[in-house]
């Protein structure tokens, strides 16, 4: 959805707040609490302080569970269980 000034909602809000819109890297410098703590990586947090990829690396395999709501299966790949991974439209990106 495009708002005024031809920007999506997220970038429109950034434009209103900061006077310009940012890439993920630029926004991470201003508000680091929303992004993965790994250096050089600007994905949104999914679990505590890590994105899905890094959360799997930093957790025990016995504790790692699918990030989909109400799913308790073990992680297969990219923070998702096998069922959610193969059902997801973003697979392979």
Short mmCIF file of C-alpha atoms in Angstrom, two decimals:
data_model
loop_
_atom_site.label_atom_id
_atom_site.label_comp_id
_atom_site.label_asym_id
_atom_site.label_seq_id
_atom_site.Cartn_x
_atom_site.Cartn_y
_atom_site.Cartn_z
CA UNK A 1 0.00 0.00 0.00
CA UNK A 2 1.43 3.36 -1.00
CA UNK A 3 0.74 6.46 1.09
CA UNK A 4 1.44 10.09 0.30
CA UNK A 5 4.81 10.97 -1.21
CA UNK A 6 4.86 7.54 -2.94
CA UNK A 7 6.18 5.73 0.15
CA UNK A 8 5.00 2.56 1.87
CA UNK A 9 3.64 2.88 5.42
CA UNK A 10 6.97 2.11 7.11
CA UNK A 11 8.99 4.58 5.05
CA UNK A 12 6.25 7.21 5.28
CA UNK A 13 6.39 6.99 9.09
CA UNK A 14 10.19 7.32 8.99
CA UNK A 15 9.85 10.34 6.71
CA UNK A 16 7.44 12.00 9.14
CA UNK A 17 9.61 11.25 12.17
CA UNK A 18 13.15 11.83 10.85
CA UNK A 19 12.60 13.93 7.71
CA UNK A 20 13.84 11.14 5.43
CA UNK A 21 13.39 7.41 4.97
CA UNK A 22 16.14 4.89 5.69
CA UNK A 23 17.37 1.51 4.52
CA UNK A 24 17.49 -1.23 7.16
CA UNK A 25 21.19 -0.49 7.78
CA UNK A 26 20.55 3.21 8.34
CA UNK A 27 17.55 2.58 10.58
CA UNK A 28 19.55 0.04 12.63
CA UNK A 29 22.03 2.81 13.53
CA UNK A 30 19.21 4.96 14.92
CA UNK A 31 17.05 2.28 16.57
CA UNK A 32 19.18 -0.86 17.06
CA UNK A 33 16.69 -2.54 19.43
CA UNK A 34 14.50 -3.70 16.52
CA UNK A 35 17.26 -5.52 14.61
CA UNK A 36 19.45 -8.59 15.00
CA UNK A 37 22.51 -7.90 17.17
CA UNK A 38 24.90 -9.66 14.78
CA UNK A 39 27.26 -7.19 13.08
CA UNK A 40 26.67 -6.54 9.40
CA UNK A 41 23.20 -8.09 9.50
CA UNK A 42 20.08 -5.92 9.39
CA UNK A 43 17.12 -8.28 9.67
CA UNK A 44 14.30 -7.68 12.16
CA UNK A 45 14.43 -9.54 15.48
CA UNK A 46 12.30 -12.64 15.79
CA UNK A 47 13.52 -14.21 19.01
CA UNK A 48 14.93 -12.13 21.89
CA UNK A 49 17.87 -10.34 20.24
CA UNK A 50 18.41 -12.41 17.09
CA UNK A 51 16.75 -12.84 13.71
CA UNK A 52 15.52 -16.32 12.76
CA UNK A 53 18.80 -17.45 11.19
CA UNK A 54 21.03 -16.40 14.09
CA UNK A 55 18.58 -17.56 16.78
CA UNK A 56 18.94 -21.09 15.48
CA UNK A 57 22.74 -20.83 15.68
CA UNK A 58 22.71 -19.48 19.24
CA UNK A 59 20.12 -21.80 20.77
CA UNK A 60 20.31 -25.44 21.69
CA UNK A 61 18.73 -27.74 19.14
CA UNK A 62 16.56 -29.13 21.91
CA UNK A 63 15.23 -25.64 22.70
CA UNK A 64 14.87 -24.30 19.17
CA UNK A 65 11.23 -24.26 18.09
CA UNK A 66 9.38 -22.94 15.08
CA UNK A 67 8.80 -19.16 15.14
CA UNK A 68 5.27 -19.44 13.78
CA UNK A 69 2.61 -18.64 16.40
CA UNK A 70 1.33 -21.64 18.40
CA UNK A 71 3.74 -24.09 16.73
CA UNK A 72 5.98 -26.20 18.99
CA UNK A 73 7.79 -28.28 16.34
CA UNK A 74 11.58 -28.28 16.10
CA UNK A 75 13.22 -25.95 13.59
CA UNK A 76 13.97 -27.36 10.16
CA UNK A 77 15.39 -24.32 8.34
CA UNK A 78 15.25 -20.49 8.51
CA UNK A 79 13.54 -20.51 11.91
CA UNK A 80 10.58 -22.61 10.75
CA UNK A 81 9.53 -26.22 11.14
CA UNK A 82 9.33 -28.39 8.02
CA UNK A 83 5.58 -27.85 7.58
CA UNK A 84 5.77 -24.04 7.76
CA UNK A 85 8.99 -23.91 5.73
CA UNK A 86 7.51 -25.75 2.76
CA UNK A 87 4.19 -23.86 3.01
CA UNK A 88 5.87 -20.45 3.08
CA UNK A 89 5.79 -18.40 -0.15
CA UNK A 90 9.25 -16.88 0.53
CA UNK A 91 11.06 -20.23 0.44
CA UNK A 92 14.17 -20.19 -1.70
CA UNK A 93 14.81 -16.44 -1.52
#
